[in-house]
mmCIF file of C-alpha atoms and ligand atoms in Angstrom:
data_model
loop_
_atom_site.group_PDB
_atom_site.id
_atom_site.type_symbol
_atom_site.label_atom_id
_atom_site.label_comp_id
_atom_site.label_asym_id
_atom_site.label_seq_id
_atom_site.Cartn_x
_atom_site.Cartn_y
_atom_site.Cartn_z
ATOM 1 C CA UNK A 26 0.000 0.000 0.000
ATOM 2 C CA UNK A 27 1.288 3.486 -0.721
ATOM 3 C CA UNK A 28 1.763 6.073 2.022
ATOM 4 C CA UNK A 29 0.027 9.610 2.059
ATOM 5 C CA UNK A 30 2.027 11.158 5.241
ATOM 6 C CA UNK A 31 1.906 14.833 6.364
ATOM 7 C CA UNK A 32 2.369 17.001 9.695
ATOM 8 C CA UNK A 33 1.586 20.590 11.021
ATOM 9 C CA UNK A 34 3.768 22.260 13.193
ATOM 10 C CA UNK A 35 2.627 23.246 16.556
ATOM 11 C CA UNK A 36 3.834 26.129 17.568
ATOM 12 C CA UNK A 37 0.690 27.438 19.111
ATOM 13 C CA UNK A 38 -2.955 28.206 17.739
ATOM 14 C CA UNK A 39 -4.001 27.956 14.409
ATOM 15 C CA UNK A 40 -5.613 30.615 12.162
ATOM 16 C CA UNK A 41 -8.938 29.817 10.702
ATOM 17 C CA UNK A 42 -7.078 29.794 7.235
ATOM 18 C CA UNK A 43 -4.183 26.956 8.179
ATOM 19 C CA UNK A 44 -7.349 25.446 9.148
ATOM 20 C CA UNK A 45 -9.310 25.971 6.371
ATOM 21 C CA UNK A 46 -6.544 26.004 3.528
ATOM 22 C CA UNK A 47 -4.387 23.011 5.210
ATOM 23 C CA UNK A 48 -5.767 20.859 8.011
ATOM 24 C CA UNK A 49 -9.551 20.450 6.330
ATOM 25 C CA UNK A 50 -7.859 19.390 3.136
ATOM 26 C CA UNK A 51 -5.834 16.668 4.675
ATOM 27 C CA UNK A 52 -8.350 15.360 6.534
ATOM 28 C CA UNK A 53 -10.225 15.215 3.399
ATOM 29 C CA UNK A 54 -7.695 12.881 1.733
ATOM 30 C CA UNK A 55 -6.926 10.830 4.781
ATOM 31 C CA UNK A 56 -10.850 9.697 5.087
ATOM 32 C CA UNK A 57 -10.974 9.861 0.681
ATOM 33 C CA UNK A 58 -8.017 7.346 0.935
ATOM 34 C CA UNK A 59 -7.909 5.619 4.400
ATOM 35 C CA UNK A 60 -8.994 2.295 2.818
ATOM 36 C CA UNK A 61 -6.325 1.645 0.335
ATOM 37 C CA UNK A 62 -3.498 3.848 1.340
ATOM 38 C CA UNK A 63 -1.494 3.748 4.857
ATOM 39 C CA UNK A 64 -2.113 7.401 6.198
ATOM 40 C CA UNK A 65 0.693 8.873 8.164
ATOM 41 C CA UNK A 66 -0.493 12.233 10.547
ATOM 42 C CA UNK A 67 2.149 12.961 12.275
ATOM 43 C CA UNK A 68 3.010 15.657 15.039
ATOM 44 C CA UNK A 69 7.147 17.559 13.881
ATOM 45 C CA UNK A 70 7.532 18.563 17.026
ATOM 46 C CA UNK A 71 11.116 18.549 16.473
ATOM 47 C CA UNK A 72 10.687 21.009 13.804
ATOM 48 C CA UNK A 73 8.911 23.347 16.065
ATOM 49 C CA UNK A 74 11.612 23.454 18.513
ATOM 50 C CA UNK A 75 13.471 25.391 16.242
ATOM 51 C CA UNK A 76 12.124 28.338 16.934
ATOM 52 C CA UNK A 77 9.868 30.272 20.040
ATOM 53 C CA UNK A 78 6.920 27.987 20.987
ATOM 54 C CA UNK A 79 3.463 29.943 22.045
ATOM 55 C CA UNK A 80 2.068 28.119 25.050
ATOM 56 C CA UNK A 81 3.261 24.671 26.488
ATOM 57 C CA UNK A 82 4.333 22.348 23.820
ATOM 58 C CA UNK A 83 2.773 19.458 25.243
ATOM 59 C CA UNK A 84 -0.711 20.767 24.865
ATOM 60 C CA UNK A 85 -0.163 22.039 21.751
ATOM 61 C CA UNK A 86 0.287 18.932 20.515
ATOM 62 C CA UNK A 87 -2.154 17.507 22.029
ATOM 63 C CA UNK A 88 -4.472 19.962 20.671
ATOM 64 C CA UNK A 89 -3.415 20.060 17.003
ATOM 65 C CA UNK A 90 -4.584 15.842 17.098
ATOM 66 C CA UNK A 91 -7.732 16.854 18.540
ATOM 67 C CA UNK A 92 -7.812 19.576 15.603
ATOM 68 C CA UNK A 93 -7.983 16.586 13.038
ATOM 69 C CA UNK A 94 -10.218 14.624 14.927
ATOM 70 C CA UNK A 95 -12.488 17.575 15.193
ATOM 71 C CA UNK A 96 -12.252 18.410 11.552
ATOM 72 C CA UNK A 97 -14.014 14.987 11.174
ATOM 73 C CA UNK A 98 -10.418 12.567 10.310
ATOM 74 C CA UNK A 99 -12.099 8.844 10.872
ATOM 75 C CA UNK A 100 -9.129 6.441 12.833
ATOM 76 C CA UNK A 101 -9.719 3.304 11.086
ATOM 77 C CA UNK A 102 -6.959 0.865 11.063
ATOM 78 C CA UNK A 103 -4.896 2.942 8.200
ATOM 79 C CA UNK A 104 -4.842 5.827 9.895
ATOM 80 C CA UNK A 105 -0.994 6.078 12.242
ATOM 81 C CA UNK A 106 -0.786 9.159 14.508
ATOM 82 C CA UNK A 107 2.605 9.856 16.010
ATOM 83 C CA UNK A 108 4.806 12.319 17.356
ATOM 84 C CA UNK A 109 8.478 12.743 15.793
ATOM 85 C CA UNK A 110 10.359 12.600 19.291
ATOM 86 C CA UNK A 111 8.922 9.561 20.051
ATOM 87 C CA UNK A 112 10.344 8.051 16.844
ATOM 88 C CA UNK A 113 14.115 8.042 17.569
ATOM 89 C CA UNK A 114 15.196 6.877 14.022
ATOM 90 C CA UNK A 115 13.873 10.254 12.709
ATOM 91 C CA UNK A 116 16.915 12.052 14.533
ATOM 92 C CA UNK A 117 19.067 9.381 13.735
ATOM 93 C CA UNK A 118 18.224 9.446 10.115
ATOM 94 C CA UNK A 119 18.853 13.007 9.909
ATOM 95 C CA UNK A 120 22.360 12.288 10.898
ATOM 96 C CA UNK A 121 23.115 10.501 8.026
ATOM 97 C CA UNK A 122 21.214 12.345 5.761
ATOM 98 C CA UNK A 123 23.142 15.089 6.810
ATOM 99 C CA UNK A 124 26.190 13.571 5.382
ATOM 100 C CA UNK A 125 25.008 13.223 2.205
ATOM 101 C CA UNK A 126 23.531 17.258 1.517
ATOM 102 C CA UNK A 127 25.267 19.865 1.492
ATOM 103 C CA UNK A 128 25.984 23.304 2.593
ATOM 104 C CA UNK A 129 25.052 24.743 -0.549
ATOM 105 C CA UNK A 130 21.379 22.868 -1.527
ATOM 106 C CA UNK A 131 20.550 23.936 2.038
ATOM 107 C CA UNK A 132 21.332 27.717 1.411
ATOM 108 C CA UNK A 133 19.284 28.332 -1.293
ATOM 109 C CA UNK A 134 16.266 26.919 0.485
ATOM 110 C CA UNK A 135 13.498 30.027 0.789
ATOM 111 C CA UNK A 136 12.165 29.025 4.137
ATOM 112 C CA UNK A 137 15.558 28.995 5.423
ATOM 113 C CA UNK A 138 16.441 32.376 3.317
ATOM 114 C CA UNK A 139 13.479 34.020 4.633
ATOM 115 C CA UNK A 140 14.318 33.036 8.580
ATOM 116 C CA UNK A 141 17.905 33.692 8.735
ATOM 117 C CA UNK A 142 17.727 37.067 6.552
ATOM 118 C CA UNK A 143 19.468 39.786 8.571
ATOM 119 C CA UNK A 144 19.439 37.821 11.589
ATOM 120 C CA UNK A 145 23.008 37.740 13.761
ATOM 121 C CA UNK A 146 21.983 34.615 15.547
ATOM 122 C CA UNK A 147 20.707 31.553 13.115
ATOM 123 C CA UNK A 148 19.869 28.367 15.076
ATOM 124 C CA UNK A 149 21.578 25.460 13.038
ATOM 125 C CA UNK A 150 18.042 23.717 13.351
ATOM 126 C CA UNK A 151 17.223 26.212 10.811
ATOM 127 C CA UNK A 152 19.253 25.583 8.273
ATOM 128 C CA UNK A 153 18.754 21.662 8.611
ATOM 129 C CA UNK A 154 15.369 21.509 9.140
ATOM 130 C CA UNK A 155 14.266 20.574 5.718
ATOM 131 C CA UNK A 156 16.939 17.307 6.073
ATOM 132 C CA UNK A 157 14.859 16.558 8.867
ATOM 133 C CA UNK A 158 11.675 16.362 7.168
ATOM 134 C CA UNK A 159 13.550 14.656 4.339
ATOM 135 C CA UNK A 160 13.977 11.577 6.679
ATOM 136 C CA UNK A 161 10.252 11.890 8.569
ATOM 137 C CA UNK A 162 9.531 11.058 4.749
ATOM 138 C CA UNK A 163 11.875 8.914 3.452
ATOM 139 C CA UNK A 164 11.574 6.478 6.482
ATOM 140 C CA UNK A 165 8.228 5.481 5.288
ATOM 141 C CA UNK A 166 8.918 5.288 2.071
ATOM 142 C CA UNK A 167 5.198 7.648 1.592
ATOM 143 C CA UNK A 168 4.207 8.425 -2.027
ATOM 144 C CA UNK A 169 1.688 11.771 -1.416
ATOM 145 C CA UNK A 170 3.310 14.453 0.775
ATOM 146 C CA UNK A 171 0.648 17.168 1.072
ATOM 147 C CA UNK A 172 2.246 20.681 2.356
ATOM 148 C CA UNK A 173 1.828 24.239 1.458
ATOM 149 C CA UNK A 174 3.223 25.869 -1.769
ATOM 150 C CA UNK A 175 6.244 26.812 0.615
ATOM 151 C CA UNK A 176 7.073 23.812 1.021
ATOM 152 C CA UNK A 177 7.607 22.104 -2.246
ATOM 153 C CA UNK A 178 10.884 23.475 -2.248
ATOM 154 C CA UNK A 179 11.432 20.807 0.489
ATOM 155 C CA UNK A 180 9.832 17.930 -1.224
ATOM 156 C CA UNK A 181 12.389 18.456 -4.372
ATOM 157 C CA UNK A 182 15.276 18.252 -2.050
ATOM 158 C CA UNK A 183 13.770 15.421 -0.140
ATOM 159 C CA UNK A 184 13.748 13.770 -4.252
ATOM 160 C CA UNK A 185 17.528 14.542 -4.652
ATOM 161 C CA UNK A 186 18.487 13.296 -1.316
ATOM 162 C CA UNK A 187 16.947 9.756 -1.924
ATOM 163 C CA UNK A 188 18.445 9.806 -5.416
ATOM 164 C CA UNK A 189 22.017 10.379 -4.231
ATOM 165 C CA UNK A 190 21.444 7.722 -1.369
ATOM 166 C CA UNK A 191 20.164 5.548 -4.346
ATOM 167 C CA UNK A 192 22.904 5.769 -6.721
ATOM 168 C CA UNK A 193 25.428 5.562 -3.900
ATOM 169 C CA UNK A 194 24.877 1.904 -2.894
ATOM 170 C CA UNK A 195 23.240 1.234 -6.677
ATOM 171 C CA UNK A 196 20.018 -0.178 -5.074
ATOM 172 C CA UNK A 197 16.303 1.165 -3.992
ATOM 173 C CA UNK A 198 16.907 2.392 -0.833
ATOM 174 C CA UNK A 199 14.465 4.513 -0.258
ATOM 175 C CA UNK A 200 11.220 5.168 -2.765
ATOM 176 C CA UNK A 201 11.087 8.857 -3.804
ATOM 177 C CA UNK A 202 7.936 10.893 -2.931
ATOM 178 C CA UNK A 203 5.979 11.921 -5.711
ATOM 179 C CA UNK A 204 7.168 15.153 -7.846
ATOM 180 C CA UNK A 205 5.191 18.224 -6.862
ATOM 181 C CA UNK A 206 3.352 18.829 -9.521
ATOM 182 C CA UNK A 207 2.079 15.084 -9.393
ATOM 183 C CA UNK A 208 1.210 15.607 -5.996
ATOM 184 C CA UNK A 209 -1.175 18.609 -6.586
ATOM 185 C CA UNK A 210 -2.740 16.304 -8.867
ATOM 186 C CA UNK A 211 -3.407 13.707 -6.885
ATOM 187 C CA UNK A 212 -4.933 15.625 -4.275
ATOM 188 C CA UNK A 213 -6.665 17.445 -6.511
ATOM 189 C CA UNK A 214 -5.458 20.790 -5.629
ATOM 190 C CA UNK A 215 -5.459 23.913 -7.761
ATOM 191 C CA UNK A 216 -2.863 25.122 -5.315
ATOM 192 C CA UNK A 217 -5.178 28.378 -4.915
ATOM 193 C CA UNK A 218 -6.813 28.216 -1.665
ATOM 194 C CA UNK A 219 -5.047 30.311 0.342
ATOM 195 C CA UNK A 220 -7.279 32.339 3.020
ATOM 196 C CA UNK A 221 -6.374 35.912 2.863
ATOM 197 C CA UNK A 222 -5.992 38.733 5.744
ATOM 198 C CA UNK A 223 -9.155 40.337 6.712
ATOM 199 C CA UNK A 224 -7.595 43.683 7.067
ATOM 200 C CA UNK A 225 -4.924 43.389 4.007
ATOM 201 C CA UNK A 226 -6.784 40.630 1.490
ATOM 202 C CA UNK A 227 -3.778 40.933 -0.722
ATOM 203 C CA UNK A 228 -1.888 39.050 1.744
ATOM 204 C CA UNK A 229 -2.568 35.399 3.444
ATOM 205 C CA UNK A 230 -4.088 35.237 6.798
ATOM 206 C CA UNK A 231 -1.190 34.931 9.072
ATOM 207 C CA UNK A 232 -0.663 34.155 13.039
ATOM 208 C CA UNK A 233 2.117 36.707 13.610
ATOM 209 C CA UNK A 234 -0.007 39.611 11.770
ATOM 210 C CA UNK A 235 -0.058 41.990 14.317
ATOM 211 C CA UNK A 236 -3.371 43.615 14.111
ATOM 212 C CA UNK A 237 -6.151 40.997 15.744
ATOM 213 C CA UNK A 238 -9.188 42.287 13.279
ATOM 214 C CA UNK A 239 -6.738 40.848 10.390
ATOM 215 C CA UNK A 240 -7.000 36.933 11.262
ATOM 216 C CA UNK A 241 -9.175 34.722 13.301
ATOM 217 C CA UNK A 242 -7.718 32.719 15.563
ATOM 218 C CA UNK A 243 -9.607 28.685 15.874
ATOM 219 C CA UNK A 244 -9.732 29.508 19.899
ATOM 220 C CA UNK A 245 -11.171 33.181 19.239
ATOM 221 C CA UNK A 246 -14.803 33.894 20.958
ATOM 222 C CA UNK A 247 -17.156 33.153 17.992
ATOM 223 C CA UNK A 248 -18.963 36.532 18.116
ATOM 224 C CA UNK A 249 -15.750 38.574 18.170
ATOM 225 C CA UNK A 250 -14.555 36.280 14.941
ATOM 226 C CA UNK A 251 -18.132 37.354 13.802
ATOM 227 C CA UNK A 252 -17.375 41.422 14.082
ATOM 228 C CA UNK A 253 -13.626 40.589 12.753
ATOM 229 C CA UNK A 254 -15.715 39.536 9.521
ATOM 230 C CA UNK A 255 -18.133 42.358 9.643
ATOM 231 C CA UNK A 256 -15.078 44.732 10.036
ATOM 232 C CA UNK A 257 -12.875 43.555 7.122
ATOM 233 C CA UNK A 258 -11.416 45.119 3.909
ATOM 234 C CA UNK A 259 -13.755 45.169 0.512
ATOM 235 C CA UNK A 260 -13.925 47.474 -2.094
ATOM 236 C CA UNK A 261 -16.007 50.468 -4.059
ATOM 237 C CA UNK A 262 -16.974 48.290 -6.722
ATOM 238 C CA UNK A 263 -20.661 47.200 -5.845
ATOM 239 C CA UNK A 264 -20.152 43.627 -7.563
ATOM 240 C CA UNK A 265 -20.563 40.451 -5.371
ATOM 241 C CA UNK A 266 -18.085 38.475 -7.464
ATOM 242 C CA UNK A 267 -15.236 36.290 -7.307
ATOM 243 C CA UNK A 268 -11.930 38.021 -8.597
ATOM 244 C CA UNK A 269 -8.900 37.474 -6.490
ATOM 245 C CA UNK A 270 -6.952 39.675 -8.409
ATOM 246 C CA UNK A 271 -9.593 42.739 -8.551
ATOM 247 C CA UNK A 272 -11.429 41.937 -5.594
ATOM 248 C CA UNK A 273 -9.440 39.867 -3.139
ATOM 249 C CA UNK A 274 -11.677 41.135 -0.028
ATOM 250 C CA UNK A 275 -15.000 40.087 -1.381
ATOM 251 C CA UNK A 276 -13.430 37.543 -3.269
ATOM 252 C CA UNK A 277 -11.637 36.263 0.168
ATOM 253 C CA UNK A 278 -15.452 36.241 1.997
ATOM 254 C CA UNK A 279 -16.602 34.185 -0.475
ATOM 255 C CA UNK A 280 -13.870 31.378 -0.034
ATOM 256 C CA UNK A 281 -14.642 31.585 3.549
ATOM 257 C CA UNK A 282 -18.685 31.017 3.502
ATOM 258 C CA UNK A 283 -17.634 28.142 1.062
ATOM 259 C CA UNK A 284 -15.384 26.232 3.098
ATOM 260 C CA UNK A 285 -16.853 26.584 6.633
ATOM 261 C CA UNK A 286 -20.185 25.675 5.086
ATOM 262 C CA UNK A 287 -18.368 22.721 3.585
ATOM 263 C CA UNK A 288 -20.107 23.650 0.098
ATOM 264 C CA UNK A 289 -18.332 24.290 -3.179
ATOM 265 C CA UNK A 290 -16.804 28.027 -3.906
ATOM 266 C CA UNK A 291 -18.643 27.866 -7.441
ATOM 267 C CA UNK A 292 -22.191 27.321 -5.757
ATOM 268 C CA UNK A 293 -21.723 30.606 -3.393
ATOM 269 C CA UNK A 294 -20.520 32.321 -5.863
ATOM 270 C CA UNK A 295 -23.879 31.753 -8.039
ATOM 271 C CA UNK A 296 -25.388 32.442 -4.963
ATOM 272 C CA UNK A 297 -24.264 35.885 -4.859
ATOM 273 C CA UNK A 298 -23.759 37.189 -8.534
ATOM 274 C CA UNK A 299 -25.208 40.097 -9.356
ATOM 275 C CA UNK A 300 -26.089 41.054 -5.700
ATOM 276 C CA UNK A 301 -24.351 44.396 -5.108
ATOM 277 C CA UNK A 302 -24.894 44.356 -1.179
ATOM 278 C CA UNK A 303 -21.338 43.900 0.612
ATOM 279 C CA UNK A 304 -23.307 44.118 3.807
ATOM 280 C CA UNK A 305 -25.581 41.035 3.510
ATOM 281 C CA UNK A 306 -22.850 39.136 2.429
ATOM 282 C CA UNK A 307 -20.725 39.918 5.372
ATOM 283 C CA UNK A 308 -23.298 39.523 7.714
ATOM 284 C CA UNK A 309 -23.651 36.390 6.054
ATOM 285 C CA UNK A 310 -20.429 35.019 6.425
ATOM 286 C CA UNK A 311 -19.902 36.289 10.277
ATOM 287 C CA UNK A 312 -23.212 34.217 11.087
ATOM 288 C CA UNK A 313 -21.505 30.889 9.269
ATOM 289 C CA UNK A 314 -18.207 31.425 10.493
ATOM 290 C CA UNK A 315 -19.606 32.609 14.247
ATOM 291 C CA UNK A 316 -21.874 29.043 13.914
ATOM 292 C CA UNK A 317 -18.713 27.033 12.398
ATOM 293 C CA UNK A 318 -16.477 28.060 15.217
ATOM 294 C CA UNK A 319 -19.346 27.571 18.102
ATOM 295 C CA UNK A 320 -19.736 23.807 16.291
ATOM 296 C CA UNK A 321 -15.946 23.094 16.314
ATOM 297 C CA UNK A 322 -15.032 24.473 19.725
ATOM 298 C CA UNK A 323 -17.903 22.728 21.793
ATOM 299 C CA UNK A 324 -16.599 19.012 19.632
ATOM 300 C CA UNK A 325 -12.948 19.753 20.522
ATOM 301 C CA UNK A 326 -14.427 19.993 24.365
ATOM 302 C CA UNK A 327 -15.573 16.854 23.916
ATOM 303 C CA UNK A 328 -12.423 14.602 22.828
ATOM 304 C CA UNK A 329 -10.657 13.161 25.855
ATOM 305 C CA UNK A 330 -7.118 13.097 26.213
ATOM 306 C CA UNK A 331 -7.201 9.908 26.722
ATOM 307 C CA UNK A 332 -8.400 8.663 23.029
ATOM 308 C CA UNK A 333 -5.482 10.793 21.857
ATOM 309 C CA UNK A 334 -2.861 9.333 24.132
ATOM 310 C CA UNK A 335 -4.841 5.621 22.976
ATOM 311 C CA UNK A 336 -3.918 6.763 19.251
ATOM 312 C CA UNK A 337 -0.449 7.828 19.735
ATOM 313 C CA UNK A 338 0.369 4.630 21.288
ATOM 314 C CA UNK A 339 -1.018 2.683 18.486
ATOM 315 C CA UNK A 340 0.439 4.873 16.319
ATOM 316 C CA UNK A 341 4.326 5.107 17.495
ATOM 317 C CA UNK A 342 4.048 1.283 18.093
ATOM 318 C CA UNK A 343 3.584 1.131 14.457
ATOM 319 C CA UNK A 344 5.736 4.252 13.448
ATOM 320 C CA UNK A 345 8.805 3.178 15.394
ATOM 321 C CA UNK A 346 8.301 -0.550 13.100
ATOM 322 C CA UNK A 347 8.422 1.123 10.501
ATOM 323 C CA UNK A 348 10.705 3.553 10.717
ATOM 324 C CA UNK A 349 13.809 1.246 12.391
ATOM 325 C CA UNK A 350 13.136 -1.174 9.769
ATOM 326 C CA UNK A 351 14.131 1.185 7.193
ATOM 327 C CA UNK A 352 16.525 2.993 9.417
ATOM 328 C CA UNK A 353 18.394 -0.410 9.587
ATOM 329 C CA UNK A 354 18.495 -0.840 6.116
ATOM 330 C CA UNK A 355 19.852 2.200 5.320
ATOM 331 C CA UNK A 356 22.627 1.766 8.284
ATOM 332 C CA UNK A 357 23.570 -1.743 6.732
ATOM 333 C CA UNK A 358 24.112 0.092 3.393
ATOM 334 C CA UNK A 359 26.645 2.650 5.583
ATOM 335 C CA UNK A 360 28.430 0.289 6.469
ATOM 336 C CA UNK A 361 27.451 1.328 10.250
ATOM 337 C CA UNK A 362 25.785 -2.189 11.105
HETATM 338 N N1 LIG B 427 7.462 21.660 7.209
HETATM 339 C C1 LIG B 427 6.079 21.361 7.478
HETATM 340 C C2 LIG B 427 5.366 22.672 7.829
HETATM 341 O O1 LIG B 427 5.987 23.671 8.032
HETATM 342 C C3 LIG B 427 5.949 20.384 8.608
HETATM 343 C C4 LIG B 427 6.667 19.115 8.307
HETATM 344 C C5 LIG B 427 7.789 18.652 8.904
HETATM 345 C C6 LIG B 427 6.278 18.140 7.344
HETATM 346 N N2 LIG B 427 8.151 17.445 8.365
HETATM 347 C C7 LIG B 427 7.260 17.113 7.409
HETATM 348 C C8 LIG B 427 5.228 18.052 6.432
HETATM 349 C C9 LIG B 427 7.189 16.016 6.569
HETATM 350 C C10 LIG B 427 5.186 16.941 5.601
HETATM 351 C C11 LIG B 427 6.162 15.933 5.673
HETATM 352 O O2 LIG B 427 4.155 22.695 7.929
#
């Protein structure tokens, strides 16, 4: 069986549009795919150690599984949940790794441009964090890798990495993740959802935006995520329609009643054409996305802590099989065992 795998860092609360544009898809695949392909959700905790965590880690990542399991991901026997710490051949997989990229694939890596830039003090973890996610994805051999635009960069190197290992020993060591492109396919993807600011619709909806009206936050009080929508950014044209270039605000309000209604962008857009009323639409879209977040908040109440620690056991039982398996292949081929 092939292997869809994916993770979402954790360092602290999720906007409504990682939600919306990230988690909601995944889930999506995982239950569209859970009977013929091993699904892989794990926790990089790792990877968000690299940088300043918001809150206490541990409940962070406790939350973010109760985020998928609230977002409707069904556990059947497929389905492995697992946090990267608790796999030790991630770490020790990176090692190696390590010794086979270099210095200057790394350095041209955005994400790691886009960190470091003007910086004095880069953390190492930095630069080698996409070697890291090479091996949480090489070690299970998985096919389908679904991420974010930003980073595909990572999935290419993640290709070249397993090629060089390849060619090295002459033998299939490790079975390359699909290319990009092929991914986007597969998961059916236009690569356009991307939930913008409220304030600023030309840019994405992001956590460290510094003006609260501008995001909405999956912990914030439903009614004041209702006034953040009746408060954002449109424009003077007087056209409900959808035109992310022309009319990213409106066109951004639209995406939104869409997805937390769980109903296709084209049918709200037909909904709305030729209505000229920005006012009905937002107070539209604050009632759905005040209802969505009342809906989602009271079912996270409800998951115990205890199914989650019941899945992660399951789950790093069958993680750390898998993984030392492959981790011991790869050491034989070293010459280190
Ligand atoms: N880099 C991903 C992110 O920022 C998280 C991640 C780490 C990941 N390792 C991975 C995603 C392996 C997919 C596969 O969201």
């Amino acid at each position: 069986m092939e292997t869809i795998l994916t993770g979402i860092r954790v360092n602290g609360e999720l906007t409504l549009g990682n939600f919306l544009g990230a988690l909601v898809p995944m889930v999506r695949l995982a239950n569209a795919h859970n009977k013929n392909h091993n699904i892989n959700i794990f926790v990089p905790d790792l990877h968000t150690i690299i940088s300043d965590v918001d809150g206490d880690l541990q409940k962070n990542i406790i939350k973010s599984i109760k985020y998928y399991l609230a977002a409707g991901l069904e556990p059947n026997e497929n389905v492995y949940i697992y946090r990267q710490s608790h796999v030790s051949a991630h770490s020790e997989l990176n090692w190696i790794l390590n010794c086979v990229a270099n210095m200057g694939e790394l350095s041209r890596m955005t994400q790691f441009k886009e960190k470091s830039e003007g910086k004095e003090h880069v953390g190492v973890g930095i630069f080698d964090y996409p070697v890291l996610m090479a091996a949480d994805i090489l070690l299970y051999d998985a096919k389908y890798v679904p991420v974010g635009e930003d980073q595909f960069q990572h999935i290419e190197l993640t290709r070249n990495l397993a090629i060089r290992v390849n060619n090295r020993f002459d033998k299939e060591i490790f079975t390359l993740p699909a290319k990009t492109l092929d991914q986007a396919k597969f998961m059916g993807l236009d690569g356009g959802l991307r939930i913008r600011d409220l304030q600023n619709p030309e840019k994405k909806m992001s956590k460290s935006s510094k003006s609260e009206n501008s995001k909405i936050m999956l912990s914030d009080d439903p009614k004041v995520a209702a006034k953040k929508i009746m408060s954002a950014t449109t424009d003077s044209e007087a056209n409900i329609k959808y035109d992310m270039f022309n009319q990213p605000g409106i066109s951004n309000l639209l995406q939104i009643e869409a997805l937390v209604n769980n109903v296709p962008l084209q049918e709200v857009i037909s909904t709305w054409a030729g209505e000229s009323r920005y006012g009905d639409l937002k107070q539209k879209v604050a009632e759905s996305v005040q209802t969505f977040l009342e809906t989602f908040q009271a079912k996270l109440d409800l998951i115990p802590d205890d199914i989650v620690y019941e899945l992660l056991e399951a789950g790093e039982n069958y993680a750390n099989k898998v993984a030392s398996a492959k981790l011991s292949t790869v050491q034989k081929a070293f010459n280190l065992r």
